[in-house]
Amino acid sequence: MPRRFALITGASSGIGAATAHRLAQDGYDVWLTFAHDEAGATTTAKHCAAAGAATRVSRLDLRDTASVDALVAEVTAAWGRLDVLVNNGGVCPYRALDDIELDEWDQVMETNARGTFVLSRAALPLLRAGREDAEHADPAATDRAIVNVASIAGQQGALRTGVHYAASKGAMLAITRSFARILAGERIRVNAVTPGPVTSNITDQLDDAGRAALTSSIPLGDFGAPEDVAWVIASLADPRAAFVTGATYDVNGGVRID
Ligand SMILES: NC(=O)c1ccc[n+]([C@@H]2O[C@H](COP(=O)([O-])OP(=O)(O)OC[C@H]3O[C@@H](n4cnc5c(N)ncnc54)[C@H](OP(=O)(O)O)[C@@H]3O)[C@@H](O)[C@H]2O)c1
């Protein structure tokens, strides 16, 4: 299989770090981003390098279009193409309905929803690049994929997380389906995962009562691990998922989504 290149946002911890490591183990070179936690991203990079991946790390603030453009310029200069983009970086304030300030609403929407749109669109030239000379019989040389890390909150609505978070993740699902339809003719596949509760910095904010209530709602009986989500993301990114686009994959321990 030819060398493949993946960009994973929010790879300093949690699901993003596990996804970067999974993709590195699968033979990708990986570009990791962090927003604040450079040490975490450096640790992820070490694990990826130990798995044999050429690894790069950049700071990215998804709310800032200049930061997105700078990242895309860096990737263009270094790699000139991308096979996989994982839109994972995001924020999740736990906020009661009456306490949501509009500034925080904007921050959440700008990071999770607008950031996914802005980076995906800016990365399109990289996803389109490098296929002209590729052997069309080799899907690994021509398949391109975007995987968006949405959330069960975007399907069910918020209860403990904020309404702004649920709205941003619902928007990510609409962005996923729109990009999938628009880009299908170019064979750029776009899918989403919708994790339920997963052990990470985000769910570490829960108090004991919140954690117990959530746990009791999960048929499989416990929170997922970041690696559980990473495996599904890597499967959707894999060229063997060639007929999967516009899909939403639940990774939620069996919670039924109607
Ligand atoms: N854990 C769950 O139960 C769960 C469930 C459903 C969906 N998700 C989604 O999974 C994704 C990863 O979350 P996680 O659970 O792994 O939590 P996490 O460990 O807190 O990871 C969040 C990542 O997003 C990055 N980030 C934060 N603000 C950013 C910004 N403005 N620009 C770019 N990146 C930014 C963080 O970077 P820094 O650390 O450098 O700030 C970090 O790498 C999120 O999109 C989250 O909504 C999580």
Coordinates of C-alpha atoms and ligand atoms in Angstrom, one line a residue:
M1 CA 0.0 0.0 0.0
P2 CA 1.4 3.4 -0.8
R3 CA 2.2 5.7 2.1
R4 CA -1.0 7.6 3.2
F5 CA -1.2 10.9 4.9
A6 CA -3.7 11.8 7.7
L7 CA -4.4 15.1 9.5
I8 CA -6.1 14.7 12.9
T9 CA -7.3 17.7 14.8
G10 CA -7.4 17.8 18.6
A11 CA -4.8 15.0 18.9
S12 CA -3.4 16.1 22.2
S13 CA -5.6 13.8 24.2
G14 CA -8.6 11.5 24.2
I15 CA -10.2 10.4 20.9
G16 CA -7.9 12.4 18.7
A17 CA -4.8 11.0 20.3
A18 CA -6.1 7.4 20.1
T19 CA -7.0 8.0 16.4
A20 CA -3.6 9.4 15.6
H21 CA -2.0 6.3 17.2
R22 CA -4.4 3.9 15.4
L23 CA -3.7 5.5 12.0
A24 CA 0.0 5.5 12.7
Q25 CA -0.2 1.8 13.5
D26 CA -2.2 1.4 10.2
G27 CA 0.7 2.8 8.2
Y28 CA -0.2 6.5 7.9
D29 CA 2.0 9.4 8.3
V30 CA 0.2 11.7 10.7
W31 CA -0.2 15.4 11.2
L32 CA -1.5 16.2 14.7
T33 CA -3.0 19.4 16.0
F34 CA -3.5 20.8 19.5
A35 CA -5.1 24.0 20.7
H36 CA -3.5 24.5 24.1
D37 CA -1.9 21.2 25.2
E38 CA 1.3 21.1 23.3
A39 CA 2.8 18.6 25.8
G40 CA -0.1 16.2 25.2
A41 CA 0.4 16.5 21.4
T42 CA 4.1 15.9 21.8
T43 CA 3.4 12.7 23.8
T44 CA 0.9 11.5 21.1
A45 CA 3.5 12.3 18.4
K46 CA 6.1 10.1 20.3
H47 CA 3.7 7.2 20.3
C48 CA 2.9 7.6 16.6
A49 CA 6.6 7.9 15.7
A50 CA 7.3 4.7 17.7
A51 CA 4.6 3.0 15.5
G52 CA 6.7 4.0 12.5
A53 CA 4.8 7.1 11.3
A54 CA 6.5 10.3 10.1
T55 CA 4.8 12.7 12.5
R56 CA 4.2 16.4 12.6
V57 CA 2.6 18.7 15.2
S58 CA 1.0 22.1 14.8
R59 CA -1.1 24.4 16.9
L60 CA -4.6 25.0 15.5
D61 CA -7.4 27.1 16.8
L62 CA -10.5 26.1 14.8
R63 CA -12.2 29.4 15.7
D64 CA -9.5 31.3 13.9
T65 CA -9.6 31.1 10.1
A66 CA -6.0 32.4 9.9
S67 CA -4.9 29.5 12.0
V68 CA -6.7 27.1 9.7
D69 CA -5.2 28.7 6.6
A70 CA -1.7 28.6 8.2
L71 CA -2.1 24.8 8.9
V72 CA -3.3 24.0 5.4
A73 CA -0.3 26.0 4.0
E74 CA 2.1 24.0 6.2
V75 CA 0.6 20.7 5.1
T76 CA 0.6 21.8 1.5
A77 CA 4.3 22.7 1.7
A78 CA 5.3 19.5 3.4
W79 CA 3.1 16.8 2.0
G80 CA 1.2 18.4 -0.9
R81 CA -1.7 16.1 -0.5
L82 CA -3.9 14.4 2.2
D83 CA -5.7 11.1 2.1
V84 CA -7.6 11.5 5.4
L85 CA -8.9 14.4 7.4
V86 CA -10.3 13.7 10.9
N87 CA -12.3 16.6 12.3
N88 CA -12.0 15.7 15.9
G89 CA -11.0 18.8 17.8
G90 CA -13.9 20.3 19.8
V91 CA -15.2 21.7 23.0
C92 CA -18.0 20.5 25.3
P93 CA -19.0 22.8 28.1
Y94 CA -21.5 21.3 30.5
R95 CA -23.9 24.1 30.9
A96 CA -27.5 24.3 32.1
L97 CA -30.0 25.8 29.7
D98 CA -30.5 29.0 31.7
D99 CA -26.8 29.5 32.2
I100 CA -25.6 29.5 28.5
E101 CA -24.2 32.9 27.7
L102 CA -24.3 33.8 24.0
D103 CA -20.5 34.3 23.9
E104 CA -20.1 30.7 24.9
W105 CA -22.8 29.7 22.4
D106 CA -20.7 31.4 19.7
Q107 CA -17.5 29.8 20.9
V108 CA -18.9 26.3 20.8
M109 CA -20.5 26.7 17.4
E110 CA -17.4 28.4 16.0
T111 CA -15.1 25.6 17.2
N112 CA -17.2 22.5 16.5
A113 CA -19.4 23.4 13.6
R114 CA -17.9 26.4 11.7
G115 CA -14.4 25.0 12.4
T116 CA -15.3 21.7 10.8
F117 CA -16.7 23.5 7.7
V118 CA -13.8 25.9 7.4
L119 CA -11.0 23.3 7.7
S120 CA -12.8 20.7 5.5
R121 CA -13.3 23.3 2.7
A122 CA -9.7 24.6 3.1
A123 CA -8.3 21.1 2.9
L124 CA -10.2 20.2 -0.3
P125 CA -7.3 21.1 -2.6
L126 CA -5.1 18.7 -0.5
L127 CA -7.7 15.9 -0.7
R128 CA -8.0 16.4 -4.4
A129 CA -4.3 16.5 -5.0
G130 CA -2.0 13.6 -6.1
R131 CA -4.6 11.4 -7.9
E132 CA -3.9 12.5 -11.4
D133 CA -1.1 10.0 -11.9
A134 CA -2.4 7.4 -9.6
E135 CA -3.2 3.9 -10.8
H136 CA -7.0 3.9 -10.8
A137 CA -7.1 0.2 -10.1
D138 CA -5.4 0.9 -6.7
P139 CA -8.1 2.3 -4.3
A140 CA -5.4 3.0 -1.7
A141 CA -3.9 5.5 -4.1
T142 CA -7.2 7.3 -5.0
D143 CA -9.6 6.9 -2.0
R144 CA -9.9 10.1 0.1
A145 CA -11.9 10.4 3.3
I146 CA -13.1 12.9 5.8
V147 CA -14.3 11.6 9.2
N148 CA -16.2 14.0 11.5
V149 CA -16.4 13.3 15.2
A150 CA -19.9 14.4 16.0
S151 CA -21.8 13.1 19.1
I152 CA -24.8 11.3 20.3
A153 CA -25.9 14.8 21.6
G154 CA -26.3 15.9 18.0
Q155 CA -28.8 13.0 17.5
Q156 CA -30.7 12.9 20.9
G157 CA -30.3 16.5 22.0
A158 CA -28.5 17.7 25.1
L159 CA -29.4 16.7 28.7
R160 CA -26.2 17.2 30.7
T161 CA -24.0 18.8 28.0
G162 CA -25.2 22.2 26.7
V163 CA -27.8 22.9 24.1
H164 CA -25.0 24.7 22.2
Y165 CA -22.9 21.6 22.1
A166 CA -25.8 19.5 20.8
A167 CA -26.6 22.1 18.2
S168 CA -23.0 22.2 17.0
K169 CA -22.8 18.4 16.7
G170 CA -26.2 18.3 14.9
A171 CA -24.7 20.9 12.5
M172 CA -21.7 18.6 12.0
L173 CA -24.0 15.8 10.9
A174 CA -25.6 18.1 8.3
I175 CA -22.2 19.2 7.2
T176 CA -21.1 15.6 6.9
R177 CA -24.1 14.7 4.7
S178 CA -23.8 17.8 2.6
F179 CA -20.1 17.3 1.9
A180 CA -20.7 13.7 1.2
R181 CA -23.4 14.4 -1.5
I182 CA -21.4 17.3 -3.0
L183 CA -18.1 15.5 -3.1
A184 CA -19.3 12.0 -4.0
G185 CA -18.6 12.6 -7.7
E186 CA -15.0 13.2 -6.8
R187 CA -14.9 10.1 -4.7
I188 CA -14.1 12.0 -1.6
R189 CA -16.0 10.1 1.1
V190 CA -17.4 11.9 4.1
N191 CA -18.7 10.2 7.2
A192 CA -19.4 10.9 10.8
V193 CA -19.0 9.0 14.1
T194 CA -21.4 9.7 16.9
P195 CA -19.8 8.6 20.2
G196 CA -21.8 8.3 23.4
P197 CA -19.9 8.8 26.7
V198 CA -16.2 8.1 26.3
T199 CA -13.6 8.4 29.0
S200 CA -11.6 11.6 28.3
N201 CA -11.0 15.2 29.6
I202 CA -14.6 16.0 28.6
T203 CA -16.3 13.3 30.6
D204 CA -13.8 13.8 33.5
Q205 CA -15.8 17.0 34.1
L206 CA -18.9 15.0 35.2
D207 CA -19.6 14.6 38.9
D208 CA -20.3 11.2 40.4
A209 CA -24.1 11.5 40.1
G210 CA -23.8 12.5 36.4
R211 CA -21.4 9.7 35.7
A212 CA -23.6 7.1 37.4
A213 CA -26.7 8.3 35.5
L214 CA -25.0 8.2 32.2
T215 CA -23.5 4.8 32.9
S216 CA -26.9 3.3 33.7
S217 CA -28.2 4.5 30.4
I218 CA -25.6 2.5 28.4
P219 CA -26.7 -1.1 27.5
L220 CA -23.0 -2.2 27.4
G221 CA -22.7 -1.0 30.9
D222 CA -19.8 1.4 30.9
F223 CA -18.2 4.4 29.1
G224 CA -16.3 3.7 25.9
A225 CA -12.6 4.1 25.6
P226 CA -11.0 6.6 23.1
E227 CA -9.6 3.5 21.3
D228 CA -13.1 2.2 20.7
V229 CA -13.9 5.3 18.7
A230 CA -10.5 5.4 17.0
W231 CA -11.1 2.0 15.6
V232 CA -14.3 3.0 13.9
I233 CA -12.8 6.3 12.6
A234 CA -9.9 4.4 11.1
S235 CA -12.2 1.9 9.5
L236 CA -14.2 4.7 7.9
A237 CA -10.9 6.2 6.7
D238 CA -9.8 3.0 5.2
P239 CA -10.0 2.6 1.4
R240 CA -11.8 -0.7 1.9
A241 CA -14.8 1.4 3.1
A242 CA -15.0 2.6 -0.5
F243 CA -18.8 2.4 -0.7
V244 CA -19.5 4.2 2.6
T245 CA -20.2 7.9 2.4
G246 CA -22.7 10.2 4.1
A247 CA -23.0 7.7 6.9
T248 CA -23.3 8.2 10.7
Y249 CA -21.7 5.5 12.8
D250 CA -22.9 5.2 16.4
V251 CA -20.2 4.3 18.9
N252 CA -22.4 4.5 22.0
G253 CA -22.5 1.2 23.8
G254 CA -25.9 0.3 22.4
V255 CA -28.0 3.3 23.1
R256 CA -30.9 3.2 20.7
I257 CA -31.1 6.2 18.4
D258 CA -34.5 6.6 16.7
Ligands
LIG1 N1 -15.7 12.1 25.3 C1 -16.9 11.9 25.0 O1 -17.8 11.4 25.7 C2 -17.4 12.4 23.6 C3 -18.6 12.0 23.1 C4 -19.1 12.4 21.9 C5 -18.2 13.2 21.1 N2 -17.0 13.6 21.6 C6 -16.2 14.4 20.7 O2 -14.9 13.9 20.6 C7 -14.0 14.9 20.2 C8 -12.7 14.7 21.1 O3 -13.1 14.9 22.4 P1 -12.4 14.1 23.6 O4 -13.5 13.4 24.3 O5 -11.3 13.3 23.1 O6 -11.9 15.3 24.6 P2 -10.5 16.0 24.7 O7 -9.5 15.0 25.2 O8 -10.8 17.2 25.6 O9 -10.1 16.4 23.2 C9 -10.6 17.6 22.7 C10 -9.5 18.1 21.7 O10 -10.0 19.2 21.0 C11 -9.0 20.2 21.0 N3 -9.5 21.5 20.9 C12 -10.2 22.2 21.9 N4 -10.4 23.5 21.4 C13 -10.0 23.6 20.2 C14 -9.9 24.6 19.2 N5 -10.5 25.8 19.5 N6 -9.3 24.4 18.0 C15 -8.8 23.2 17.8 N7 -8.8 22.1 18.6 C16 -9.4 22.3 19.8 C17 -8.2 20.0 22.3 O11 -6.9 20.5 22.2 P3 -6.1 21.1 23.5 O12 -6.2 19.9 24.5 O13 -4.8 21.4 23.0 O14 -6.9 22.2 24.0 C18 -8.2 18.5 22.3 O15 -7.1 18.0 21.6 C19 -14.7 16.2 20.5 O16 -15.2 16.8 19.2 C20 -15.9 15.8 21.3 O17 -17.0 16.7 21.1 C21 -16.6 13.2 22.8

